[in-house]
XYZ file of C-alpha atoms in Angstrom:
372
model
C 46.612 53.032 76.521
C 49.310 55.186 74.988
C 51.820 56.697 77.305
C 53.865 59.673 76.083
C 57.587 59.044 76.769
C 59.162 61.651 78.997
C 62.884 62.288 78.622
C 64.784 62.256 81.809
C 68.053 63.279 80.221
C 69.700 66.309 81.683
C 70.372 69.046 79.261
C 74.063 70.066 79.562
C 74.763 73.728 79.010
C 77.407 74.795 76.534
C 80.704 76.342 77.506
C 80.879 79.999 78.673
C 84.563 80.189 77.424
C 86.182 78.937 74.172
C 89.950 78.872 74.015
C 90.957 78.954 70.372
C 94.384 77.523 69.771
C 95.739 77.811 66.155
C 98.455 75.282 65.634
C 100.797 73.673 63.178
C 103.200 70.824 64.108
C 102.295 71.071 67.810
C 101.432 67.360 68.498
C 103.756 67.129 71.503
C 102.071 70.210 73.122
C 98.389 69.223 72.805
C 98.038 67.004 75.894
C 100.153 69.306 78.203
C 98.183 72.276 77.083
C 94.757 70.642 77.870
C 96.048 69.641 81.292
C 97.242 73.203 81.971
C 93.894 74.608 80.850
C 92.121 72.141 83.176
C 94.044 73.680 86.094
C 93.788 77.258 84.993
C 90.047 77.234 84.388
C 88.907 75.171 87.297
C 85.270 75.998 88.248
C 84.500 77.452 84.786
C 82.615 75.930 81.815
C 85.157 75.951 79.003
C 86.186 74.296 75.881
C 89.400 74.413 73.840
C 89.217 74.478 69.968
C 92.479 73.390 68.248
C 92.536 74.692 64.692
C 95.232 72.682 62.865
C 96.431 73.321 59.293
C 96.699 69.506 58.552
C 100.075 69.233 60.328
C 102.397 66.445 59.113
C 103.180 65.543 62.683
C 99.519 64.452 63.174
C 98.437 67.197 65.560
C 94.795 66.736 64.572
C 94.988 62.952 65.363
C 96.285 63.762 68.805
C 93.372 66.159 69.365
C 90.914 63.453 68.299
C 92.393 61.020 70.666
C 91.819 63.376 73.544
C 88.338 64.569 72.328
C 86.986 60.932 72.463
C 87.315 61.028 76.247
C 86.901 64.812 76.985
C 84.003 66.753 75.486
C 85.694 69.941 76.237
C 88.251 69.270 73.588
C 87.348 70.055 69.900
C 89.415 70.150 66.806
C 89.170 71.691 63.258
C 91.487 70.204 60.684
C 91.905 72.538 57.644
C 92.839 71.116 54.360
C 94.463 73.344 51.764
C 94.385 76.462 54.051
C 97.224 77.866 56.075
C 97.793 80.846 58.366
C 97.347 81.773 61.993
C 94.896 84.613 61.465
C 92.472 82.659 59.399
C 92.690 79.748 61.736
C 91.705 81.954 64.678
C 88.758 83.363 62.696
C 87.433 79.963 61.902
C 87.841 78.745 65.446
C 86.245 81.858 67.021
C 83.287 81.801 64.569
C 82.659 78.077 65.466
C 82.174 78.985 69.131
C 78.903 79.571 70.898
C 80.488 80.728 74.175
C 80.226 84.159 75.665
C 83.946 84.732 75.604
C 86.573 83.683 73.137
C 90.213 83.549 74.252
C 93.132 83.095 71.888
C 96.505 81.581 72.694
C 99.337 79.820 71.013
C 99.671 76.024 71.049
C 103.371 76.046 72.050
C 102.951 76.433 75.790
C 104.747 79.749 75.766
C 101.685 81.820 76.921
C 101.057 81.668 80.621
C 97.649 79.982 80.875
C 97.303 80.982 84.564
C 96.485 84.514 83.369
C 93.499 83.338 81.328
C 91.187 83.930 84.237
C 92.275 87.595 84.598
C 91.785 88.116 80.836
C 88.288 86.528 80.897
C 87.121 88.333 84.010
C 88.195 91.701 82.545
C 85.967 91.025 79.506
C 82.991 89.598 81.549
C 83.152 92.532 83.969
C 82.814 94.866 80.990
C 85.909 96.866 81.944
C 87.164 96.429 78.351
C 86.191 95.131 74.893
C 89.564 93.230 74.512
C 91.824 92.037 77.323
C 95.389 91.529 76.120
C 98.126 89.559 77.824
C 101.160 91.862 77.659
C 104.791 91.156 78.106
C 105.590 94.888 78.402
C 103.667 96.096 81.403
C 104.800 95.700 85.034
C 104.665 92.109 85.940
C 105.101 90.767 82.419
C 108.210 89.383 80.703
C 109.376 88.150 77.329
C 111.976 85.622 78.461
C 110.590 83.125 75.933
C 112.073 85.038 72.963
C 114.870 82.644 72.211
C 117.523 85.033 70.717
C 118.459 88.555 69.847
C 117.062 88.269 66.290
C 113.600 87.427 67.708
C 113.837 90.392 70.085
C 114.701 92.608 67.117
C 111.721 91.353 65.075
C 109.331 91.580 67.988
C 110.436 95.134 69.092
C 110.471 96.362 65.494
C 106.929 95.130 64.952
C 105.703 96.670 68.160
C 107.227 100.073 67.386
C 105.616 100.025 63.872
C 102.236 98.869 65.079
C 102.128 101.598 67.784
C 102.508 104.234 65.117
C 99.173 103.284 63.426
C 96.964 101.871 66.154
C 93.856 103.858 67.202
C 94.422 102.742 70.824
C 97.267 102.819 73.304
C 98.847 99.353 73.689
C 102.311 98.255 74.775
C 102.157 94.862 73.223
C 100.162 94.928 69.937
C 102.087 91.830 68.724
C 100.601 89.693 71.532
C 98.807 86.571 70.511
C 97.233 86.098 73.890
C 93.970 87.935 74.362
C 90.212 87.576 75.041
C 87.035 89.287 73.885
C 83.265 88.582 73.710
C 82.371 86.149 70.843
C 79.770 88.724 69.568
C 82.442 91.381 69.318
C 84.704 89.111 67.338
C 81.824 88.038 65.037
C 80.862 91.736 64.323
C 84.405 92.548 63.261
C 85.137 89.342 61.423
C 83.816 90.414 57.923
C 86.291 93.293 57.996
C 89.351 91.152 58.820
C 92.062 90.453 56.197
C 92.586 86.987 57.641
C 96.139 86.982 56.453
C 99.372 86.687 58.440
C 100.086 85.984 62.039
C 98.957 89.113 63.948
C 95.256 88.656 64.416
C 95.049 91.035 67.399
C 96.466 93.814 65.292
C 94.030 92.977 62.465
C 91.115 93.185 65.006
C 92.081 96.520 66.402
C 92.633 98.053 62.970
C 89.398 96.562 61.497
C 87.005 97.570 64.193
C 84.573 100.249 63.001
C 85.296 102.263 66.181
C 88.216 102.016 68.638
C 87.922 99.081 71.082
C 88.473 99.543 74.789
C 91.616 97.688 75.649
C 92.946 96.517 78.953
C 96.370 94.965 79.336
C 97.069 92.096 81.811
C 100.674 91.306 82.663
C 101.704 87.850 81.550
C 104.906 85.926 81.054
C 106.216 84.528 77.739
C 107.894 81.165 78.495
C 110.631 79.378 76.451
C 109.224 76.912 73.969
C 109.335 73.254 75.244
C 108.667 71.370 71.985
C 108.323 72.105 68.330
C 109.864 75.119 66.581
C 109.063 78.919 66.405
C 107.078 80.324 63.469
C 108.393 83.847 63.929
C 110.820 84.862 61.126
C 111.469 87.659 58.724
C 108.767 86.520 56.337
C 106.198 86.737 59.136
C 107.265 90.365 59.624
C 106.979 91.049 55.930
C 103.342 89.713 56.119
C 102.880 92.034 59.064
C 104.056 95.091 57.058
C 101.709 93.962 54.177
C 98.843 93.895 56.649
C 99.462 97.479 57.651
C 99.527 98.578 53.961
C 96.338 96.664 53.463
C 94.637 98.598 56.249
C 95.905 101.883 54.987
C 94.382 101.007 51.527
C 91.052 100.327 53.257
C 90.747 96.981 51.604
C 90.642 98.372 48.042
C 93.755 96.660 47.115
C 94.069 92.944 47.861
C 96.636 92.233 50.529
C 98.144 89.397 48.326
C 98.643 91.868 45.567
C 100.419 94.300 47.960
C 102.715 91.439 48.999
C 103.354 90.567 45.331
C 104.373 94.118 44.585
C 106.737 94.182 47.559
C 108.405 91.058 46.316
C 108.577 92.626 42.883
C 110.531 95.558 44.182
C 113.008 93.208 45.675
C 113.305 91.672 42.279
C 114.005 95.050 40.620
C 116.900 95.666 43.072
C 118.325 92.211 42.540
C 118.160 92.652 38.755
C 120.133 95.902 38.937
C 122.791 94.427 41.369
C 123.317 91.170 39.377
C 123.367 93.097 36.054
C 126.105 95.422 37.376
C 128.124 92.517 38.752
C 127.917 90.714 35.301
C 129.010 93.962 33.586
C 132.012 94.184 35.914
C 132.875 90.575 35.076
C 133.094 91.597 31.406
C 129.698 90.558 30.120
C 128.127 92.807 27.447
C 124.921 94.650 28.231
C 122.449 92.241 26.740
C 123.872 89.255 28.437
C 124.196 91.023 31.734
C 120.596 92.164 31.538
C 119.473 88.557 30.721
C 121.487 87.186 33.742
C 120.039 89.867 36.029
C 116.450 89.202 34.860
C 116.764 85.391 35.425
C 118.189 85.972 38.906
C 115.269 88.356 39.780
C 112.766 85.866 38.467
C 114.265 83.045 40.647
C 114.311 85.275 43.766
C 110.799 86.546 43.158
C 109.543 83.041 42.856
C 111.043 81.815 46.100
C 109.902 84.958 47.947
C 106.397 84.620 46.598
C 106.292 80.901 47.342
C 107.280 81.593 51.023
C 105.575 84.914 51.553
C 102.876 85.956 49.075
C 101.532 82.551 48.587
C 102.551 81.010 51.893
C 99.172 79.305 52.404
C 99.652 77.579 48.898
C 103.360 76.872 49.205
C 104.729 74.551 46.496
C 107.138 71.798 47.606
C 109.269 69.192 45.941
C 108.689 68.657 42.162
C 105.647 70.928 42.330
C 108.029 73.689 43.335
C 110.299 73.120 40.320
C 107.327 72.952 38.037
C 106.022 76.133 39.528
C 109.376 77.916 38.988
C 109.291 77.060 35.275
C 105.668 78.272 34.997
C 106.521 81.439 36.869
C 109.414 82.224 34.584
C 107.304 81.683 31.511
C 104.489 83.894 32.913
C 107.018 86.671 33.836
C 108.674 86.445 30.372
C 105.284 86.972 28.709
C 104.759 89.946 31.139
C 108.103 91.427 30.184
C 107.291 91.154 26.438
C 103.904 92.863 27.130
C 105.629 95.544 29.100
C 108.014 96.407 26.304
C 105.217 96.195 23.648
C 102.699 98.399 25.446
C 105.470 100.956 26.391
C 106.675 101.153 22.828
C 103.097 101.555 21.477
C 102.267 104.452 23.833
C 105.551 106.085 23.261
C 105.053 105.927 19.559
C 101.753 107.707 19.938
C 102.738 110.607 22.297
C 106.463 110.300 22.806
C 106.076 110.524 26.589
C 108.787 108.190 27.943
C 107.797 108.145 31.620
C 104.067 107.616 31.029
C 104.785 104.827 28.494
C 107.170 103.052 30.788
C 104.680 103.268 33.752
C 101.818 101.894 31.667
C 103.931 99.003 30.505
C 105.038 98.239 34.043
C 101.528 98.334 35.418
C 100.272 95.959 32.784
C 103.158 93.574 33.459
C 102.568 93.537 37.209
C 98.824 92.866 36.778
C 99.464 90.128 34.310
C 102.099 88.416 36.431
C 99.884 88.609 39.570
C 96.761 87.309 37.766
C 98.646 84.443 36.078
C 100.699 83.574 39.232
C 97.392 83.343 41.266
C 95.489 81.290 38.774
C 98.200 79.161 37.138
C 101.397 78.850 39.289
C 99.798 78.984 42.754
C 96.174 77.996 41.960
C 94.119 77.359 45.082
């Protein structure tokens, strides 16, 4: 007589909350953060998703070690991809929880405020709950020096000029929203840079309801800060991308911004060479080489930050970049001369040559120098 086996295993429900933690070189902070979340989210079904960009300090291995003994810990190790915003996108889209919360992996965000953020979303009082340093009860003591205060305050001022909603801390990286809300906006996100909250608010098809929750910003215990001037340049490029409604690639916008810096460098170095006694052709050549070198290192650390070249690959990239730009310069002169010879319109001829050179340099840089 056949007996049909009946499973007695209990089906365990999935988490209600996913805490997404983008990280790079945060190995020392993984275990303390999990322990802090355990205390902050007592009584709730939660998981934490560490999204690590293949950190050389073995952050992903530390996550795996913890995950073997704790099913609430998950990890995503990304190879060949870099960036906080894209890491958050991958982590949030991998979640099946009702609510997704985002926080940094450096222990600077006050995890005790997670409950307030999550409840604000679950109670439907807002679409996005933001941990704010700039409302009553919040503080930004964790900003280590005056330079970081300047960068943060400048970014906040600029973001507030363009946001469709009122927000005192648009630079916050500590927030929560429903997973379905995130998933609906995700196809519109640029996924570049470090300010994913700003990207979400600017990319939503209609203004999101925002509620700010006061939170502290603690000093970093281990690791090093990622906030620098290049991050703020990426932030400015994100705003330009949103103004262009996605018609112009964000990387191309950044490439052009770097190019403008190169133009200024060329002029300054050329004038210095002239003052030192060099004739015009030599001075122009020195200025051009200086501009190429500056542009390469800015592009390597800013425009192509996710494909950054290091060591000998960096030196090889510099040589290729200078060759690419030299061809672009020759094309610029040739096209401008041809158009000027046809209609004798100097400005139009110069503009056409410059546009061709920029497009050539960008296309070849993306496919040859910093190929993905």
